[in-house]
Amino acid sequence: MVEIGGMLMRNRNVSWFDVESTEDILANILSRVPVNSLLVFKSVSKLWYRLIHSPNFIKLQLSQTPKNPTYIIYPYMDEVMNLYLMKSNGEITEMITLRDCENISSQSLICSYSGLICCINYPLIPNSNMDEVDLTDFEIRICNPTTREIFLLPKGSPSETEISIGVAFWPQTTEYKVFRFFHSKHESQDIHLECEIYSSCTGSWRGIGVVQHHPMGFRHCPLGSNHVFVNGKVYWFVALEEDQYTPGTILSIDIEENLRTINLPEEVTEHSFLVDLEGCLSLVAVHDGDEVVNIWVLDDSNQPNWEIKCSVDTAFSSMECVDFVTARKNEVFFITTEHFLIYNVDYGTWVELDLADTFERNSPVAFPYTESLLPCCGLLDSEQEGDD
């Protein structure tokens, strides 16, 4: 019996050695493991440490994660930056605290892509008598909630008035870009609207000159919903000239930095949101008086054309304000002043989530989230070496 047991143990060891010796097989297995476990597995051996840190493995792991995104929720301007991971049924699975983001004024979460999130905050004005914040600029941080890494972007160009930003991630290259719209004053004292771009590949800002349209800022939009990244393009609302709180058109920019505008359906309302619904740019327009939600999808194959996806009665009162809307796969997540609701587009059903006690009235925002090992600087080791 001892000999048989020893033989089985030797066979198991030989079989696992065969797996480890074929790194492609081992990488494929580990890429399906939760990132929290991978952070522990790095200490198993030098081989595992090197493999998990390798650029190819990080890209492989990232390619697996979009299949099962969860939600990441942040209660707006919490003193301690606690992030919550939530399943579609409302179950909170984990709370993540970003320690290096404590005691930062006016911290907001504005987007989530490829396991990274972008946070902004208005910095305090130096030497001010009170805790005044500079509304003409904000600090921009890229964070990886799973690895707890945080990266503060360098300061952009000075602006005379409110600025707007948008973030684009390209998983194929692990690069991200931040588009920053600001108003500059020239020697002639004329003020021009300009755009500059931060690239994680260069680690610096680069101006692209004067532009014609200013995206709606955070003071004129529901917090965090002023832009969305879908299929290689960033989209913002541009306000009506006569009403700075109602969208008039959409501004888009692609990976080649081409800017264009897209008309909106006539039924757009002040409470309208841009979301990524099943890989398509979609418009969610809440008609408060009629208690109706219209969901539009953009057919952008040739000439942009909006098609109505569905028109449904709301599951909340017209007296409630819709604070935030996001989407994941075929469901739209509504956060109102009183309720947390998910609408399934395919089945036409509403589900209310029991989250009121968890977040009270802290005006939380939510985004689809997938874990990754991507560094916040946006460069993997091989890419950093290539730049040296």
Coordinates of C-alpha atoms in Angstrom, one line a residue:
M1 CA 0.0 0.0 0.0
V2 CA 2.9 2.3 0.8
E3 CA 4.5 1.6 -2.5
I4 CA 1.2 2.3 -4.3
G5 CA 0.7 5.6 -2.4
G6 CA 4.3 6.6 -3.2
M7 CA 3.8 5.8 -6.9
L8 CA 0.6 7.9 -7.0
M9 CA 2.4 10.8 -5.3
R10 CA 5.2 10.6 -7.8
N11 CA 2.8 10.5 -10.7
R12 CA 1.0 13.5 -9.4
N13 CA 4.3 15.4 -9.0
V14 CA 5.4 14.4 -12.5
S15 CA 2.0 15.5 -14.0
W16 CA 2.1 18.9 -12.3
F17 CA 5.8 19.3 -13.3
D18 CA 4.6 18.7 -16.9
V19 CA 2.1 21.5 -16.5
E20 CA 4.6 23.9 -15.0
S21 CA 7.2 23.1 -17.7
T22 CA 4.7 24.2 -20.3
E23 CA 4.2 27.8 -19.3
D24 CA 1.4 28.4 -21.9
I25 CA -0.7 25.8 -20.2
L26 CA 0.0 27.1 -16.7
A27 CA -0.6 30.7 -17.8
N28 CA -4.0 29.7 -19.3
I29 CA -5.0 28.0 -16.0
L30 CA -3.9 30.9 -13.8
S31 CA -5.4 33.6 -16.0
R32 CA -8.9 32.3 -15.0
V33 CA -8.1 32.7 -11.2
P34 CA -9.3 35.8 -9.3
V35 CA -6.7 38.6 -9.2
N36 CA -6.8 38.5 -5.3
S37 CA -5.6 34.9 -5.5
L38 CA -3.0 35.7 -8.1
L39 CA -1.5 38.3 -5.7
V40 CA -1.0 35.5 -3.2
F41 CA 0.1 32.9 -5.7
K42 CA 3.1 35.1 -6.7
S43 CA 4.9 33.8 -3.6
V44 CA 4.5 30.1 -4.6
S45 CA 7.7 30.0 -6.6
K46 CA 10.1 32.2 -8.7
L47 CA 8.4 30.7 -11.8
W48 CA 5.0 31.7 -10.7
Y49 CA 6.2 35.2 -9.7
R50 CA 7.9 35.8 -13.0
L51 CA 4.9 34.4 -15.0
I52 CA 2.2 36.5 -13.1
H53 CA 4.3 39.6 -13.6
S54 CA 5.0 39.1 -17.3
P55 CA 3.3 41.4 -19.8
N56 CA 1.9 38.5 -21.8
F57 CA 0.2 37.1 -18.7
I58 CA -1.3 40.4 -17.7
K59 CA -2.8 40.8 -21.2
L60 CA -4.1 37.2 -21.2
Q61 CA -5.7 37.7 -17.8
L62 CA -7.3 40.9 -19.0
S63 CA -8.8 39.1 -22.0
Q64 CA -10.6 36.7 -19.7
T65 CA -12.2 39.2 -17.4
P66 CA -14.7 41.1 -19.5
K67 CA -16.9 37.9 -19.6
N68 CA -18.0 38.4 -16.0
P69 CA -18.0 42.1 -15.0
T70 CA -19.5 43.1 -11.7
Y71 CA -20.3 46.6 -10.5
I72 CA -18.0 48.9 -8.6
I73 CA -19.8 51.5 -6.4
Y74 CA -18.4 54.6 -4.7
P75 CA -20.4 56.8 -2.3
Y76 CA -19.6 60.3 -3.6
M77 CA -17.2 62.4 -1.5
D78 CA -16.8 59.8 1.3
E79 CA -14.1 60.9 3.7
V80 CA -12.5 57.5 3.3
M81 CA -12.4 56.1 -0.2
N82 CA -14.3 52.8 0.3
L83 CA -15.2 51.1 -3.0
Y84 CA -17.8 48.3 -3.1
L85 CA -18.0 45.4 -5.5
M86 CA -21.6 44.2 -6.2
K87 CA -23.2 41.4 -8.2
S88 CA -26.3 42.1 -10.3
N89 CA -28.6 40.8 -7.6
G90 CA -27.4 43.5 -5.2
E91 CA -25.0 41.3 -3.1
I92 CA -22.0 43.3 -1.9
T93 CA -19.1 40.9 -2.3
E94 CA -16.2 43.0 -1.2
M95 CA -15.3 46.4 0.2
I96 CA -12.0 47.9 -1.0
T97 CA -10.3 50.8 0.9
L98 CA -7.8 53.0 -1.0
R99 CA -5.7 54.2 1.8
D100 CA -3.6 56.7 -0.2
C101 CA -6.9 58.5 -1.2
E102 CA -7.9 59.4 2.4
N103 CA -8.5 63.0 3.3
I104 CA -8.6 64.2 -0.3
S105 CA -11.2 66.9 -0.9
S106 CA -14.1 66.4 -3.2
Q107 CA -13.0 62.9 -4.4
S108 CA -15.2 61.5 -7.3
L109 CA -15.2 58.4 -9.3
I110 CA -15.8 59.1 -13.0
C111 CA -15.1 55.9 -15.0
S112 CA -13.9 52.3 -14.9
Y113 CA -12.2 50.3 -17.7
S114 CA -10.0 47.2 -17.9
G115 CA -9.6 46.9 -14.1
L116 CA -8.5 50.6 -13.7
I117 CA -10.7 53.4 -12.4
C118 CA -10.3 57.2 -12.8
C119 CA -10.9 59.5 -9.8
I120 CA -10.8 63.3 -9.7
N121 CA -10.8 65.9 -7.0
Y122 CA -10.8 69.7 -6.9
P123 CA -7.6 70.7 -5.1
L124 CA -7.6 73.2 -2.2
I125 CA -6.5 76.8 -3.0
P126 CA -3.1 77.3 -1.3
N127 CA -3.0 79.9 1.5
S128 CA -6.8 80.5 1.4
N129 CA -8.5 81.5 4.6
M130 CA -11.1 78.8 4.3
D131 CA -11.0 75.3 2.7
E132 CA -11.7 76.8 -0.8
V133 CA -11.3 74.5 -3.8
D134 CA -10.0 75.5 -7.3
L135 CA -13.0 74.9 -9.6
T136 CA -10.9 75.6 -12.7
D137 CA -8.9 72.4 -12.3
F138 CA -8.9 69.0 -10.7
E139 CA -6.3 66.4 -9.8
I140 CA -6.6 63.2 -11.8
R141 CA -5.7 59.8 -10.4
I142 CA -5.7 56.4 -12.1
C143 CA -6.2 53.6 -9.6
N144 CA -6.2 49.8 -9.6
P145 CA -8.6 48.8 -6.7
T146 CA -7.5 45.2 -6.7
T147 CA -3.8 45.8 -6.4
R148 CA -4.4 49.1 -4.4
E149 CA -2.0 51.0 -6.7
I150 CA -2.6 54.7 -7.3
F151 CA -1.1 57.0 -9.9
L152 CA -1.4 60.8 -9.8
L153 CA -1.2 62.3 -13.3
P154 CA 0.9 65.4 -13.8
K155 CA -0.8 68.8 -13.7
G156 CA -2.3 70.0 -17.0
S157 CA -2.3 73.5 -18.5
P158 CA -3.9 76.3 -16.5
S159 CA -7.5 77.1 -17.4
E160 CA -9.5 80.3 -16.9
T161 CA -12.8 78.5 -16.4
E162 CA -14.2 75.0 -15.7
I163 CA -12.5 72.1 -17.5
S164 CA -13.9 68.7 -18.8
I165 CA -12.1 65.4 -19.2
G166 CA -12.7 62.0 -20.7
V167 CA -10.7 58.8 -20.5
A168 CA -10.1 56.1 -23.1
F169 CA -8.5 52.7 -22.6
W170 CA -7.1 50.4 -25.3
P171 CA -6.7 46.9 -23.8
Q172 CA -4.9 45.6 -26.9
T173 CA -2.0 48.0 -26.1
T174 CA -2.7 48.6 -22.3
E175 CA -2.4 52.3 -23.2
Y176 CA -4.9 54.9 -21.9
K177 CA -5.4 58.5 -22.9
V178 CA -7.0 61.4 -20.9
F179 CA -8.6 64.2 -23.0
R180 CA -8.7 67.5 -21.2
F181 CA -10.7 70.5 -22.4
F182 CA -9.7 73.9 -20.9
H183 CA -9.9 77.6 -21.6
S184 CA -6.5 79.4 -22.1
K185 CA -5.8 83.1 -22.1
H186 CA -3.3 84.3 -24.8
E187 CA -1.2 87.5 -24.9
S188 CA -4.0 89.2 -26.7
Q189 CA -6.2 88.5 -23.6
D190 CA -8.5 86.4 -25.8
I191 CA -9.7 83.2 -24.3
H192 CA -9.6 80.0 -26.4
L193 CA -11.1 76.6 -25.9
E194 CA -8.3 74.0 -26.3
C195 CA -7.8 70.3 -25.9
E196 CA -4.7 68.5 -24.6
I197 CA -4.1 64.8 -24.3
Y198 CA -2.3 62.8 -21.7
S199 CA -0.9 59.5 -23.0
S200 CA 0.3 56.8 -20.6
C201 CA 2.9 55.9 -23.3
T202 CA 4.7 59.2 -23.0
G203 CA 3.7 60.2 -19.4
S204 CA 3.0 63.8 -20.4
W205 CA 0.4 66.2 -21.8
R206 CA 0.3 67.2 -25.5
G207 CA -1.8 70.0 -26.9
I208 CA -3.8 69.5 -30.1
G209 CA -4.9 73.1 -30.4
V210 CA -8.1 75.0 -30.5
V211 CA -11.4 73.1 -30.6
Q212 CA -15.0 74.2 -31.3
H213 CA -17.0 72.3 -28.6
H214 CA -16.8 72.2 -24.9
P215 CA -18.2 69.0 -23.3
M216 CA -20.6 69.5 -20.4
G217 CA -18.7 69.7 -17.1
F218 CA -19.3 68.0 -13.9
R219 CA -21.3 70.8 -12.5
H220 CA -23.7 70.7 -15.4
C221 CA -24.0 66.9 -15.6
P222 CA -25.0 64.2 -13.1
L223 CA -21.6 63.4 -11.4
G224 CA -19.5 60.9 -13.3
S225 CA -21.8 60.5 -16.3
N226 CA -20.5 63.3 -18.5
H227 CA -18.6 60.8 -20.8
V228 CA -18.5 57.2 -21.8
F229 CA -15.9 55.1 -23.8
V230 CA -17.4 52.7 -26.3
N231 CA -15.5 50.7 -29.0
G232 CA -12.5 52.9 -29.3
K233 CA -14.3 56.3 -29.0
V234 CA -15.0 58.7 -26.1
Y235 CA -18.4 60.5 -26.1
W236 CA -19.5 63.6 -24.2
F237 CA -22.7 65.6 -24.1
V238 CA -22.4 69.2 -25.4
A239 CA -25.0 71.5 -23.8
L240 CA -27.6 73.6 -25.6
E241 CA -26.5 77.2 -25.9
E242 CA -29.7 78.4 -24.2
D243 CA -29.6 75.8 -21.4
Q244 CA -26.3 74.6 -19.9
Y245 CA -28.1 71.7 -18.1
T246 CA -29.6 70.0 -21.1
P247 CA -27.6 68.1 -23.8
G248 CA -27.8 69.5 -27.3
T249 CA -25.3 67.3 -29.2
I250 CA -22.7 64.7 -28.6
L251 CA -18.9 65.2 -29.1
S252 CA -16.8 62.2 -29.9
I253 CA -13.0 61.6 -30.4
D254 CA -11.4 58.4 -31.6
I255 CA -8.0 56.8 -31.1
E256 CA -6.6 58.9 -34.0
E257 CA -7.8 62.0 -32.1
N258 CA -10.4 62.9 -34.7
L259 CA -13.2 65.1 -33.3
R260 CA -16.8 65.1 -34.6
T261 CA -20.3 65.9 -33.4
I262 CA -23.4 63.7 -33.4
N263 CA -27.0 64.9 -33.3
L264 CA -29.3 63.7 -30.6
P265 CA -32.9 62.5 -30.8
E266 CA -35.4 65.3 -30.2
E267 CA -36.7 63.5 -27.1
V268 CA -33.5 64.1 -25.1
T269 CA -34.1 65.5 -21.6
E270 CA -32.2 67.2 -18.9
H271 CA -31.9 63.8 -17.1
S272 CA -30.2 61.9 -20.0
F273 CA -27.2 59.6 -19.7
L274 CA -24.7 58.0 -22.1
V275 CA -24.0 54.4 -21.5
D276 CA -22.4 51.4 -23.1
L277 CA -25.2 48.9 -23.7
E278 CA -24.1 45.6 -25.1
G279 CA -21.1 47.2 -26.9
C280 CA -23.1 50.1 -28.4
L281 CA -23.4 53.7 -27.5
S282 CA -26.8 54.2 -26.0
L283 CA -28.8 57.1 -24.7
V284 CA -31.0 56.8 -21.6
A285 CA -33.5 59.6 -21.4
V286 CA -35.7 59.9 -18.3
H287 CA -39.0 61.8 -18.9
D288 CA -39.9 62.9 -15.4
G289 CA -43.4 64.2 -16.0
D290 CA -44.5 61.2 -18.0
E291 CA -42.6 58.7 -15.8
V292 CA -41.2 57.1 -18.9
V293 CA -37.6 56.0 -19.8
N294 CA -36.6 55.9 -23.5
I295 CA -33.5 53.9 -24.4
W296 CA -31.9 54.7 -27.8
V297 CA -29.0 52.9 -29.5
L298 CA -26.7 54.6 -32.0
D299 CA -26.2 52.8 -35.4
D300 CA -22.8 54.3 -36.2
S301 CA -21.9 52.0 -39.2
N302 CA -22.2 54.7 -41.8
Q303 CA -24.2 57.8 -41.0
P304 CA -25.1 58.1 -37.3
N305 CA -28.7 57.1 -36.8
W306 CA -30.5 56.7 -33.5
E307 CA -32.9 53.8 -33.1
I308 CA -35.3 53.4 -30.2
K309 CA -34.5 50.3 -28.3
C310 CA -37.4 50.5 -25.9
S311 CA -39.7 52.8 -24.1
V312 CA -40.8 51.7 -20.7
D313 CA -42.7 53.0 -17.6
T314 CA -40.4 53.9 -14.8
A315 CA -40.4 51.9 -11.6
F316 CA -39.8 55.1 -9.5
S317 CA -41.9 58.2 -8.9
S318 CA -41.6 61.4 -10.9
M319 CA -40.8 63.1 -7.6
E320 CA -37.5 61.3 -7.4
C321 CA -34.4 62.6 -9.1
V322 CA -32.3 60.2 -11.1
D323 CA -28.8 60.7 -9.8
F324 CA -26.9 58.2 -12.0
V325 CA -27.3 55.6 -14.7
T326 CA -24.9 53.0 -16.0
A327 CA -25.1 49.8 -18.0
R328 CA -23.6 46.3 -17.9
K329 CA -24.3 43.8 -20.7
N330 CA -28.1 43.9 -21.3
E331 CA -29.1 45.7 -18.0
V332 CA -29.3 49.4 -17.1
F333 CA -28.6 50.3 -13.5
F334 CA -30.6 53.4 -12.2
I335 CA -29.7 55.2 -8.9
T336 CA -32.3 57.6 -7.8
T337 CA -32.7 59.6 -4.6
E338 CA -34.8 56.8 -3.1
H339 CA -34.1 53.6 -5.1
F340 CA -31.5 51.3 -6.7
L341 CA -33.1 49.6 -9.7
I342 CA -31.9 47.4 -12.6
Y343 CA -33.8 47.2 -15.8
N344 CA -33.2 44.2 -18.0
V345 CA -33.6 45.3 -21.6
D346 CA -34.1 41.8 -23.0
Y347 CA -36.8 40.7 -20.6
G348 CA -38.4 44.1 -20.0
T349 CA -38.3 43.6 -16.2
W350 CA -37.4 45.9 -13.2
V351 CA -35.6 44.6 -10.1
E352 CA -35.2 46.7 -7.0
L353 CA -31.9 46.2 -5.1
D354 CA -31.9 46.5 -1.3
L355 CA -29.0 49.0 -0.9
A356 CA -30.7 51.9 0.8
D357 CA -29.3 51.0 4.2
T358 CA -25.8 50.4 2.8
F359 CA -25.4 53.8 1.1
E360 CA -28.1 55.9 2.7
R361 CA -28.2 59.2 0.8
N362 CA -24.5 59.4 -0.1
S363 CA -25.2 59.8 -3.9
P364 CA -23.2 56.8 -5.0
V365 CA -22.0 56.2 -8.5
A366 CA -21.5 52.8 -10.1
F367 CA -19.7 51.4 -13.1
P368 CA -19.1 47.9 -14.6
Y369 CA -15.8 46.6 -13.2
T370 CA -13.5 43.7 -14.0
E371 CA -10.3 42.8 -12.0
S372 CA -7.0 43.1 -13.7
L373 CA -3.3 43.3 -12.9
L374 CA -2.7 46.4 -15.2
P375 CA -0.3 48.9 -13.7
C376 CA -1.8 52.4 -13.2
C377 CA 0.9 54.0 -15.2
G378 CA -0.5 52.1 -18.2
L379 CA 2.8 50.6 -19.2
L380 CA 3.9 47.0 -18.8
D381 CA 7.5 46.1 -18.0
S382 CA 8.4 45.2 -21.6
E383 CA 6.9 48.5 -22.8
Q384 CA 8.8 50.5 -20.2
E385 CA 12.0 48.8 -21.2
G386 CA 11.3 49.6 -24.8
D387 CA 11.0 53.3 -24.0
D388 CA 14.4 53.3 -22.1

